[in-house]
Short mmCIF file of C-alpha atoms in Angstrom, two decimals:
data_model
loop_
_atom_site.label_atom_id
_atom_site.label_comp_id
_atom_site.label_asym_id
_atom_site.label_seq_id
_atom_site.Cartn_x
_atom_site.Cartn_y
_atom_site.Cartn_z
CA MET L 1 116.94 -12.91 47.20
CA ALA L 2 117.68 -13.81 43.59
CA LYS L 3 120.30 -16.47 43.03
CA ARG L 4 121.92 -17.32 39.73
CA SER L 5 122.05 -21.01 38.83
CA THR L 6 125.35 -22.70 38.14
CA ALA L 7 126.44 -22.55 34.48
CA VAL L 8 126.52 -25.78 32.49
CA PHE L 9 128.04 -26.75 29.16
CA VAL L 10 125.64 -27.91 26.43
CA CYS L 11 126.55 -30.08 23.41
CA ALA L 12 125.44 -28.45 20.15
CA ASP L 13 124.90 -31.84 18.50
CA CYS L 14 122.90 -33.84 21.05
CA GLY L 15 121.94 -31.24 23.68
CA GLY L 16 123.66 -33.15 26.50
CA GLU L 17 124.58 -31.12 29.57
CA HIS L 18 127.92 -31.33 31.39
CA PRO L 19 129.04 -29.62 34.61
CA LYS L 20 132.37 -28.53 33.12
CA TRP L 21 133.96 -28.07 29.72
CA GLN L 22 135.58 -31.05 28.04
CA GLY L 23 136.87 -31.66 24.57
CA GLN L 24 134.52 -34.53 23.75
CA CYS L 25 130.84 -34.92 24.56
CA SER L 26 130.47 -38.10 26.62
CA ASP L 27 126.86 -38.59 25.38
CA CYS L 28 127.31 -38.56 21.59
CA GLY L 29 131.09 -38.61 21.17
CA ALA L 30 131.33 -35.35 19.18
CA TRP L 31 134.43 -33.20 19.59
CA ASN L 32 134.56 -29.46 20.37
CA THR L 33 130.78 -29.05 20.55
CA LEU L 34 130.34 -27.95 24.18
CA THR L 35 129.25 -24.35 24.74
CA ARG L 36 128.72 -22.53 28.02
CA PHE L 37 125.08 -22.13 28.94
CA SER L 38 123.88 -19.92 31.81
CA PRO L 39 120.31 -20.71 32.92
CA GLY L 40 117.98 -17.91 33.79
CA VAL L 41 117.62 -16.34 37.19
CA ALA L 42 115.60 -18.36 39.68
CA THR L 43 113.99 -16.74 42.71
CA SER L 44 113.83 -18.38 46.09
CA ARG L 45 110.02 -18.49 45.85
CA SER L 46 110.06 -20.32 42.54
CA ALA L 47 112.54 -22.80 43.97
CA SER L 48 110.30 -23.59 46.95
CA TYR L 49 106.93 -25.33 47.09
CA SER L 50 103.92 -23.38 45.88
CA ASP L 51 101.36 -22.15 48.38
CA SER L 52 98.52 -23.64 46.36
CA VAL L 53 98.11 -27.24 45.33
CA THR L 54 98.06 -27.85 41.58
CA GLU L 55 94.82 -29.36 40.34
CA ILE L 56 95.10 -32.98 39.26
CA GLN L 57 92.63 -34.66 36.92
CA ARG L 58 92.11 -38.15 35.66
CA ILE L 59 92.76 -38.52 31.95
CA ASP L 60 89.16 -39.50 31.20
CA GLU L 61 87.95 -36.29 32.85
CA VAL L 62 90.06 -33.96 30.71
CA GLU L 63 88.02 -32.09 28.09
CA ILE L 64 89.62 -32.32 24.66
CA GLU L 65 89.20 -29.40 22.32
CA VAL L 66 90.16 -30.28 18.76
CA GLY L 67 91.06 -27.06 16.98
CA ASP L 68 90.42 -26.71 13.28
CA ARG L 69 93.53 -26.82 11.12
CA ILE L 70 94.38 -23.80 9.00
CA PRO L 71 94.92 -24.71 5.31
CA SER L 72 98.15 -23.14 4.06
CA GLY L 73 96.91 -22.86 0.47
CA TYR L 74 99.46 -25.45 -0.70
CA SER L 75 98.32 -29.08 -0.58
CA GLU L 76 101.90 -30.42 -0.66
CA LEU L 77 102.78 -28.42 2.46
CA ASP L 78 99.54 -29.42 4.17
CA ARG L 79 100.32 -33.07 3.40
CA VAL L 80 103.72 -32.80 5.10
CA LEU L 81 102.23 -30.99 8.11
CA GLY L 82 99.52 -33.61 8.51
CA GLY L 83 96.59 -31.62 7.12
CA GLY L 84 97.41 -27.97 7.74
CA LEU L 85 98.60 -25.57 10.42
CA VAL L 86 97.53 -26.38 13.98
CA PRO L 87 96.76 -23.29 16.16
CA GLY L 88 99.26 -22.97 18.99
CA SER L 89 101.89 -25.14 17.28
CA VAL L 90 105.52 -24.31 16.56
CA ILE L 91 106.93 -25.45 13.21
CA LEU L 92 110.63 -25.44 12.39
CA ILE L 93 111.67 -25.47 8.72
CA GLY L 94 115.31 -25.98 7.79
CA GLY L 95 117.27 -26.25 4.57
CA ASP L 96 120.38 -25.23 2.69
CA PRO L 97 120.90 -21.56 1.76
CA GLY L 98 118.97 -20.81 -1.41
CA ALA L 99 116.65 -23.81 -1.09
CA GLY L 100 113.61 -21.53 -0.97
CA LYS L 101 112.59 -21.46 2.71
CA SER L 102 111.86 -17.72 2.82
CA THR L 103 110.21 -17.85 -0.60
CA LEU L 104 107.85 -20.66 0.43
CA LEU L 105 106.89 -19.01 3.71
CA LEU L 106 106.30 -15.63 2.07
CA GLN L 107 103.96 -17.31 -0.41
CA VAL L 108 102.12 -19.08 2.43
CA VAL L 109 101.58 -16.00 4.60
CA ALA L 110 100.67 -13.94 1.52
CA HIS L 111 97.85 -16.39 0.87
CA LEU L 112 96.78 -16.62 4.51
CA SER L 113 96.80 -12.84 5.00
CA LYS L 114 93.76 -12.56 2.73
CA SER L 115 91.60 -14.07 5.47
CA LEU L 116 93.76 -14.08 8.62
CA GLN L 117 96.07 -11.66 10.36
CA CYS L 118 99.68 -12.71 9.72
CA LEU L 119 103.04 -11.31 10.78
CA TYR L 120 106.34 -11.88 8.97
CA VAL L 121 109.32 -11.11 11.23
CA SER L 122 112.72 -10.97 9.55
CA GLY L 123 115.96 -10.37 11.37
CA GLU L 124 118.15 -10.89 8.30
CA GLU L 125 116.37 -8.83 5.64
CA SER L 126 114.87 -5.37 5.65
CA MET L 127 111.21 -4.77 4.93
CA ARG L 128 112.18 -3.29 1.55
CA GLN L 129 113.88 -6.52 0.56
CA ILE L 130 110.84 -8.55 1.55
CA ALA L 131 108.52 -6.22 -0.36
CA ALA L 132 110.79 -6.45 -3.41
CA ARG L 133 110.71 -10.25 -3.29
CA SER L 134 106.93 -10.16 -2.98
CA LYS L 135 106.74 -8.01 -6.10
CA ARG L 136 109.12 -10.29 -7.99
CA LEU L 137 107.00 -13.31 -7.08
CA LYS L 138 103.88 -11.44 -8.25
CA LEU L 139 102.21 -11.78 -4.87
CA GLN L 140 99.58 -9.39 -3.57
CA PRO L 141 99.87 -9.56 0.23
CA ASP L 142 98.16 -6.22 0.84
CA GLN L 143 97.13 -7.18 4.38
CA LEU L 144 100.41 -8.84 5.41
CA ASN L 145 102.24 -7.19 8.33
CA LEU L 146 106.04 -7.00 8.20
CA ALA L 147 108.55 -6.37 10.98
CA SER L 148 112.33 -6.25 11.08
CA MET L 149 113.45 -7.14 14.61
CA THR L 150 115.62 -9.63 16.48
CA SER L 151 114.32 -9.29 20.04
CA VAL L 152 112.09 -12.06 21.37
CA GLU L 153 110.58 -9.63 23.88
CA GLN L 154 109.59 -7.22 21.12
CA VAL L 155 107.99 -10.06 19.17
CA GLY L 156 106.08 -11.04 22.30
CA ASP L 157 104.78 -7.52 22.80
CA VAL L 158 103.52 -7.34 19.21
CA VAL L 159 101.87 -10.77 19.39
CA GLU L 160 100.20 -10.00 22.72
CA ARG L 161 98.88 -6.72 21.35
CA ASP L 162 97.75 -7.69 17.83
CA ARG L 163 97.10 -11.43 18.31
CA PRO L 164 98.01 -12.59 14.75
CA ALA L 165 97.01 -16.09 13.69
CA VAL L 166 100.35 -16.95 12.04
CA VAL L 167 103.83 -15.59 12.79
CA VAL L 168 106.95 -16.35 10.72
CA ILE L 169 110.37 -15.91 12.38
CA ASP L 170 113.18 -15.69 9.82
CA SER L 171 115.39 -16.93 11.33
CA ILE L 172 115.70 -18.40 14.84
CA GLN L 173 119.51 -18.10 14.71
CA VAL L 174 119.38 -14.26 14.69
CA MET L 175 116.82 -13.94 17.51
CA GLN L 176 117.95 -13.11 21.03
CA THR L 177 116.33 -12.74 24.43
CA ASP L 178 117.27 -10.62 27.44
CA TYR L 179 117.18 -13.73 29.61
CA ALA L 180 120.39 -15.10 28.04
CA GLU L 181 123.74 -13.36 28.33
CA SER L 182 125.38 -14.22 25.03
CA MET L 183 125.45 -13.23 21.38
CA ALA L 184 122.75 -14.19 18.88
CA GLY L 185 123.30 -17.56 17.23
CA THR L 186 124.95 -19.22 20.22
CA VAL L 187 123.56 -22.34 21.84
CA THR L 188 122.28 -20.33 24.78
CA GLN L 189 120.40 -17.78 22.69
CA VAL L 190 118.89 -20.28 20.24
CA ARG L 191 117.73 -22.53 23.06
CA GLU L 192 116.21 -19.76 25.19
CA SER L 193 114.67 -17.90 22.23
CA ALA L 194 112.96 -21.04 20.91
CA ALA L 195 111.69 -21.96 24.38
CA ARG L 196 110.15 -18.51 24.98
CA LEU L 197 108.59 -18.36 21.52
CA THR L 198 107.09 -21.79 22.13
CA GLN L 199 105.58 -20.62 25.43
CA LEU L 200 104.20 -17.57 23.63
CA ALA L 201 102.61 -19.75 20.94
CA LYS L 202 100.87 -21.99 23.49
CA ARG L 203 99.63 -19.02 25.52
CA THR L 204 98.22 -17.03 22.61
CA ASN L 205 97.18 -20.02 20.42
CA THR L 206 99.30 -18.61 17.58
CA VAL L 207 101.04 -20.62 14.87
CA PHE L 208 104.78 -19.91 14.90
CA ILE L 209 106.91 -20.95 11.92
CA LEU L 210 110.65 -20.75 12.65
CA VAL L 211 113.29 -20.78 9.91
CA GLY L 212 116.48 -22.62 10.85
CA HIS L 213 119.88 -22.68 9.18
CA VAL L 214 121.79 -25.90 8.55
CA THR L 215 125.44 -26.77 9.07
CA LYS L 216 127.87 -27.87 6.37
CA GLU L 217 127.06 -31.49 7.31
CA GLY L 218 123.40 -30.83 6.45
CA ASN L 219 122.15 -30.89 10.05
CA LEU L 220 120.07 -28.21 11.67
CA ALA L 221 122.29 -25.58 13.31
CA GLY L 222 121.94 -25.01 17.04
CA PRO L 223 121.42 -27.38 19.97
CA LYS L 224 119.67 -30.69 19.47
CA VAL L 225 117.18 -29.73 22.17
CA LEU L 226 115.70 -27.25 19.71
CA GLU L 227 114.13 -30.17 17.86
CA HIS L 228 112.55 -31.41 21.10
CA ILE L 229 111.01 -28.05 21.98
CA ILE L 230 109.06 -27.53 18.76
CA ASP L 231 106.03 -29.53 17.56
CA CYS L 232 106.96 -30.14 13.94
CA MET L 233 110.24 -30.05 12.02
CA VAL L 234 110.46 -30.17 8.23
CA MET L 235 113.48 -29.99 5.95
CA LEU L 236 113.49 -28.40 2.50
CA ASP L 237 116.03 -30.16 0.32
CA ALA L 238 117.37 -28.74 -2.94
CA PRO L 239 119.33 -31.33 -4.97
CA SER L 240 122.29 -29.81 -6.79
CA GLY L 241 121.44 -28.73 -10.31
CA SER L 242 117.74 -29.53 -9.95
CA ARG L 243 114.83 -27.11 -9.95
CA TYR L 244 112.76 -29.44 -7.80
CA ARG L 245 112.54 -29.13 -4.02
CA THR L 246 111.51 -31.90 -1.63
CA LEU L 247 109.91 -31.07 1.71
CA ARG L 248 110.12 -33.87 4.26
CA SER L 249 108.86 -34.00 7.86
CA ALA L 250 111.39 -35.28 10.40
CA LYS L 251 109.14 -34.78 13.43
CA ASN L 252 105.42 -34.15 13.63
CA ARG L 253 103.20 -34.32 16.69
CA PHE L 254 100.10 -33.83 14.55
CA GLY L 255 100.71 -36.11 11.57
CA ALA L 256 102.83 -38.75 9.87
CA VAL L 257 106.62 -38.63 9.96
CA ASN L 258 108.71 -38.82 6.75
CA GLU L 259 105.84 -37.42 4.70
CA LEU L 260 107.10 -35.97 1.43
CA GLY L 261 106.00 -32.90 -0.53
CA VAL L 262 107.46 -31.88 -3.89
CA PHE L 263 107.78 -28.35 -5.29
CA ALA L 264 109.31 -26.88 -8.44
CA MET L 265 111.24 -23.61 -8.32
CA THR L 266 110.08 -21.16 -11.01
CA ASP L 267 110.61 -17.48 -11.72
CA THR L 268 107.47 -16.72 -9.71
CA GLY L 269 108.34 -18.87 -6.69
CA LEU L 270 107.67 -22.44 -5.67
CA ARG L 271 104.92 -24.33 -7.43
CA GLU L 272 103.39 -27.62 -6.28
CA VAL L 273 104.07 -30.87 -8.10
CA ARG L 274 100.84 -32.82 -7.79
CA ASN L 275 102.20 -35.96 -9.50
CA PRO L 276 105.80 -36.47 -8.27
CA SER L 277 106.09 -39.89 -9.91
CA ALA L 278 105.94 -38.23 -13.32
CA ILE L 279 109.05 -36.10 -12.71
CA PHE L 280 111.00 -38.95 -11.14
CA LEU L 281 110.23 -41.19 -14.14
CA GLU L 282 111.51 -39.00 -16.94
CA ARG L 283 113.04 -41.98 -18.75
CA SER L 284 114.42 -41.87 -22.26
CA ALA L 285 112.47 -43.43 -25.11
CA GLU L 286 114.98 -46.28 -25.35
CA VAL L 287 115.73 -47.82 -21.94
CA GLY L 288 119.20 -49.33 -21.71
CA PRO L 289 120.73 -51.99 -19.48
CA GLY L 290 120.92 -51.21 -15.76
CA SER L 291 117.57 -49.43 -15.41
CA VAL L 292 114.73 -50.67 -13.17
CA VAL L 293 111.64 -48.87 -11.85
CA SER L 294 110.56 -49.39 -8.25
CA VAL L 295 107.78 -48.09 -5.99
CA ILE L 296 108.72 -46.43 -2.70
CA TRP L 297 106.38 -45.35 0.07
CA GLU L 298 106.74 -41.79 1.33
CA GLY L 299 104.55 -40.98 4.30
CA THR L 300 101.06 -41.79 3.08
CA ARG L 301 101.53 -42.15 -0.67
CA PRO L 302 103.52 -44.24 -3.16
CA LEU L 303 106.11 -42.79 -5.54
CA LEU L 304 107.66 -44.37 -8.62
CA VAL L 305 111.41 -43.93 -9.00
CA GLU L 306 113.97 -45.16 -11.48
CA ILE L 307 117.05 -46.95 -10.15
CA GLN L 308 120.07 -47.08 -12.42
CA ALA L 309 123.16 -49.23 -12.00
CA LEU L 310 126.50 -49.38 -13.77
CA VAL L 311 128.91 -52.30 -13.43
CA ASP L 312 132.37 -51.79 -14.93
CA ASP L 313 135.84 -53.29 -14.67
CA VAL L 314 137.98 -52.02 -11.81
CA GLN L 315 140.04 -49.06 -12.98
CA GLY L 316 143.05 -49.77 -10.78
CA GLY L 317 143.12 -50.37 -7.02
CA TYR L 318 140.18 -51.71 -5.04
CA PRO L 319 136.67 -52.05 -6.50
CA ARG L 320 134.42 -49.10 -5.76
CA ARG L 321 130.87 -49.26 -4.39
CA VAL L 322 129.06 -45.96 -4.83
CA ALA L 323 125.39 -45.41 -3.93
CA VAL L 324 123.60 -42.10 -4.55
CA GLY L 325 120.18 -41.84 -2.95
CA LEU L 326 120.62 -45.25 -1.27
CA ASP L 327 122.50 -46.53 1.76
CA ALA L 328 126.06 -47.39 0.70
CA GLN L 329 126.39 -49.96 3.49
CA ARG L 330 123.29 -51.80 2.29
CA LEU L 331 124.71 -51.85 -1.25
CA SER L 332 127.84 -53.64 -0.07
CA MET L 333 125.72 -56.08 1.92
CA HIS L 334 123.46 -56.79 -1.07
CA LEU L 335 126.42 -57.45 -3.35
CA ALA L 336 127.64 -60.06 -0.84
CA ILE L 337 124.16 -61.65 -0.94
CA MET L 338 124.32 -61.66 -4.76
CA HIS L 339 127.59 -63.56 -4.56
CA ARG L 340 126.43 -66.08 -1.96
CA HIS L 341 122.87 -66.76 -3.10
CA GLY L 342 122.92 -65.58 -6.72
CA GLY L 343 126.26 -67.01 -7.83
CA LEU L 344 127.50 -63.64 -9.16
CA SER L 345 130.93 -62.39 -8.13
CA LEU L 346 131.56 -58.65 -8.44
CA SER L 347 134.92 -58.54 -6.65
CA ASN L 348 136.66 -57.35 -9.82
CA ASP L 349 134.04 -54.75 -10.80
CA ASP L 350 133.16 -51.21 -9.83
CA VAL L 351 129.46 -50.88 -8.94
CA PHE L 352 127.58 -47.58 -9.10
CA VAL L 353 123.90 -47.29 -8.15
CA ASN L 354 121.85 -44.11 -8.43
CA VAL L 355 118.24 -43.07 -7.76
CA THR L 356 117.35 -40.58 -10.48
CA GLY L 357 115.71 -37.26 -9.70
CA GLY L 358 117.69 -36.62 -6.52
CA VAL L 359 115.39 -38.74 -4.35
CA LYS L 360 116.75 -40.18 -1.11
CA VAL L 361 115.23 -43.59 -0.38
CA LEU L 362 114.79 -44.29 3.33
CA GLU L 363 113.09 -47.70 3.16
CA THR L 364 114.05 -51.21 2.08
CA ALA L 365 111.56 -51.70 -0.77
CA THR L 366 114.22 -50.87 -3.38
CA ASP L 367 116.59 -53.67 -2.31
CA LEU L 368 115.46 -56.11 -4.99
CA ALA L 369 115.18 -53.43 -7.68
CA SER L 370 118.75 -52.22 -7.10
CA MET L 371 120.14 -55.74 -7.35
CA LEU L 372 118.19 -56.48 -10.54
CA ALA L 373 119.55 -53.21 -11.97
CA VAL L 374 123.08 -54.39 -11.11
CA TYR L 375 122.34 -57.77 -12.73
CA SER L 376 120.96 -56.05 -15.83
CA SER L 377 124.11 -53.94 -16.21
CA LEU L 378 126.44 -56.87 -15.52
CA ARG L 379 124.79 -59.10 -18.12
CA ASN L 380 124.14 -56.16 -20.49
CA ILE L 381 120.48 -57.01 -20.83
CA THR L 382 117.61 -54.53 -21.04
CA LEU L 383 114.65 -55.14 -18.78
CA PRO L 384 111.16 -54.49 -20.16
CA SER L 385 110.04 -50.87 -19.81
CA GLU L 386 106.67 -51.97 -18.40
CA LEU L 387 108.31 -53.91 -15.51
CA ILE L 388 108.04 -52.76 -11.89
CA VAL L 389 110.04 -54.29 -9.01
CA PHE L 390 109.95 -53.95 -5.23
CA GLY L 391 110.88 -56.09 -2.24
CA GLU L 392 113.30 -56.32 0.68
CA LEU L 393 116.35 -58.56 0.35
CA GLY L 394 117.31 -60.69 3.36
CA LEU L 395 120.74 -62.01 4.28
CA THR L 396 119.65 -65.59 3.59
CA GLY L 397 118.62 -64.69 0.05
CA GLU L 398 114.88 -64.56 0.76
CA ILE L 399 112.66 -61.77 -0.57
CA ARG L 400 110.79 -60.22 2.32
CA PRO L 401 107.46 -58.35 1.99
CA VAL L 402 107.08 -54.58 2.29
CA PRO L 403 104.11 -52.57 3.61
CA ASN L 404 101.27 -51.37 1.35
CA GLY L 405 102.00 -53.81 -1.46
CA GLN L 406 98.64 -53.51 -3.25
CA GLU L 407 98.69 -49.71 -3.11
CA ARG L 408 102.12 -49.77 -4.77
CA LEU L 409 100.79 -52.00 -7.55
CA ARG L 410 97.79 -49.76 -8.17
CA GLU L 411 100.08 -46.73 -8.44
CA ALA L 412 102.20 -48.60 -10.99
CA VAL L 413 99.13 -49.43 -13.07
CA LYS L 414 98.22 -45.72 -13.22
CA HIS L 415 101.55 -45.04 -14.94
CA GLY L 416 101.25 -47.81 -17.52
CA PHE L 417 103.22 -50.65 -15.91
CA THR L 418 101.79 -54.09 -16.63
CA HIS L 419 104.22 -56.57 -15.03
CA ALA L 420 105.57 -56.67 -11.47
CA ILE L 421 108.17 -58.81 -9.69
CA ILE L 422 107.14 -58.71 -6.04
CA PRO L 423 107.60 -60.68 -2.79
CA PHE L 424 105.43 -63.76 -2.51
CA ALA L 425 103.80 -62.40 0.66
CA ASN L 426 102.77 -59.22 -1.21
CA ARG L 427 100.82 -61.08 -3.89
CA PRO L 428 97.35 -59.47 -4.27
CA SER L 429 94.39 -61.37 -2.87
CA LYS L 430 92.37 -60.35 -5.95
CA PRO L 431 93.73 -59.82 -9.46
CA ILE L 432 94.53 -56.19 -10.27
CA GLU L 433 93.22 -55.20 -13.68
CA GLY L 434 96.02 -54.47 -16.10
CA MET L 435 98.77 -55.91 -13.89
CA THR L 436 100.48 -59.31 -14.11
CA THR L 437 102.49 -60.24 -11.02
CA SER L 438 105.38 -62.64 -10.52
CA PRO L 439 105.49 -63.43 -6.78
CA ILE L 440 108.90 -64.79 -5.77
CA LYS L 441 110.44 -66.04 -2.54
CA THR L 442 114.20 -65.98 -3.18
CA LEU L 443 116.79 -63.92 -5.00
CA GLN L 444 117.52 -66.77 -7.39
CA ALA L 445 113.82 -66.92 -8.31
CA ALA L 446 113.93 -63.17 -9.05
CA LEU L 447 116.93 -63.63 -11.36
CA ASP L 448 115.12 -66.47 -13.14
CA ALA L 449 112.04 -64.25 -13.55
CA VAL L 450 114.19 -61.54 -15.11
CA ASN L 451 115.75 -63.99 -17.56
CA THR L 452 112.27 -65.18 -18.50
CA ALA L 453 110.95 -61.61 -18.95
CA THR L 454 113.83 -60.69 -21.27
#
């Protein structure tokens, strides 16, 4: 006889389960995030031991079948995914409203439909709206199949019958399954719908691409367990006032994490930016004080970015420390290191640091460059335009090495930089043609090198 499992309460932020409702999640500390979740019906047979014994194999006896990846037609997207679409995988793409998620996916399936059977399922737009967007983008997806539905069971029936190679679900928040007794968009529906679509993808060897909304804090809407169910999660970021879009992988079972792809929004859709360093280095002809160029490492490739700093007298009250594109806590820590090991006090100054182009730096290679930009603005000196700087700044004032130092230098040479201030441990074993390096060990040595260069 069927027996319904006891309901639990799931945290929308971390996915933690609790036997009863409470105001605060005891796992992550978030308030008012618990939602009732009723598991599916379990039969007495499924709850008991199976009549047959499951086959067990040693790991060296398991036959591995490496499926060929499906190129999406966009090298920047393939880079983020680790080389293309993997059959049977589930990809979740999130981003702010208007970032271009639906536009990018429509372009991808329009290209793939020329050689593969693809299905675009939209629960938020009608088929007329999708066709109108396709016409506006000047696409010719003559073989692309469209469907406007919100039922997971209906999607399963279509996939089982037609066996498409790629299926786009736009979006997972509007999908609902009969196995969950709640409205679409709730924690229960999003969790169950994603789980059943994932099972469908593994069973039919179909690529599923799910579109996910984000909250006002910029996090993916829905339970945190959604990120654990899928194979790959990417976020499409649209900096305010910029036509460029950055696509970054936050989870990838088939490739590198934190890989970055760059697109430009045009009147005919998203276009790839093959040389992102060029757009992030749109410097003026006359470089002023407070500007330093650094090399960051995104996934598997280097990118050149400009870091700007402004040091000004305190305009009443406490001094401000503002960091855009960098960690504000690290900025405060680095200013304390500047005072202790560089002899520069900024207690009576406002300090503003910005990474141009809307880039968010997630590594420590820009530590030294940001402090030299602050020093340049404080002393009102202009650093040479052909200078490149990278290195991690330690609490004792030492300059620590960063990974892939020689690759960063070679990328700088390609863009015309001829002098580099780098950590001593990152000095190249062989001279790099066209590049003069100044390996340094301490912050004070870096400041002396700047005074010499200017």
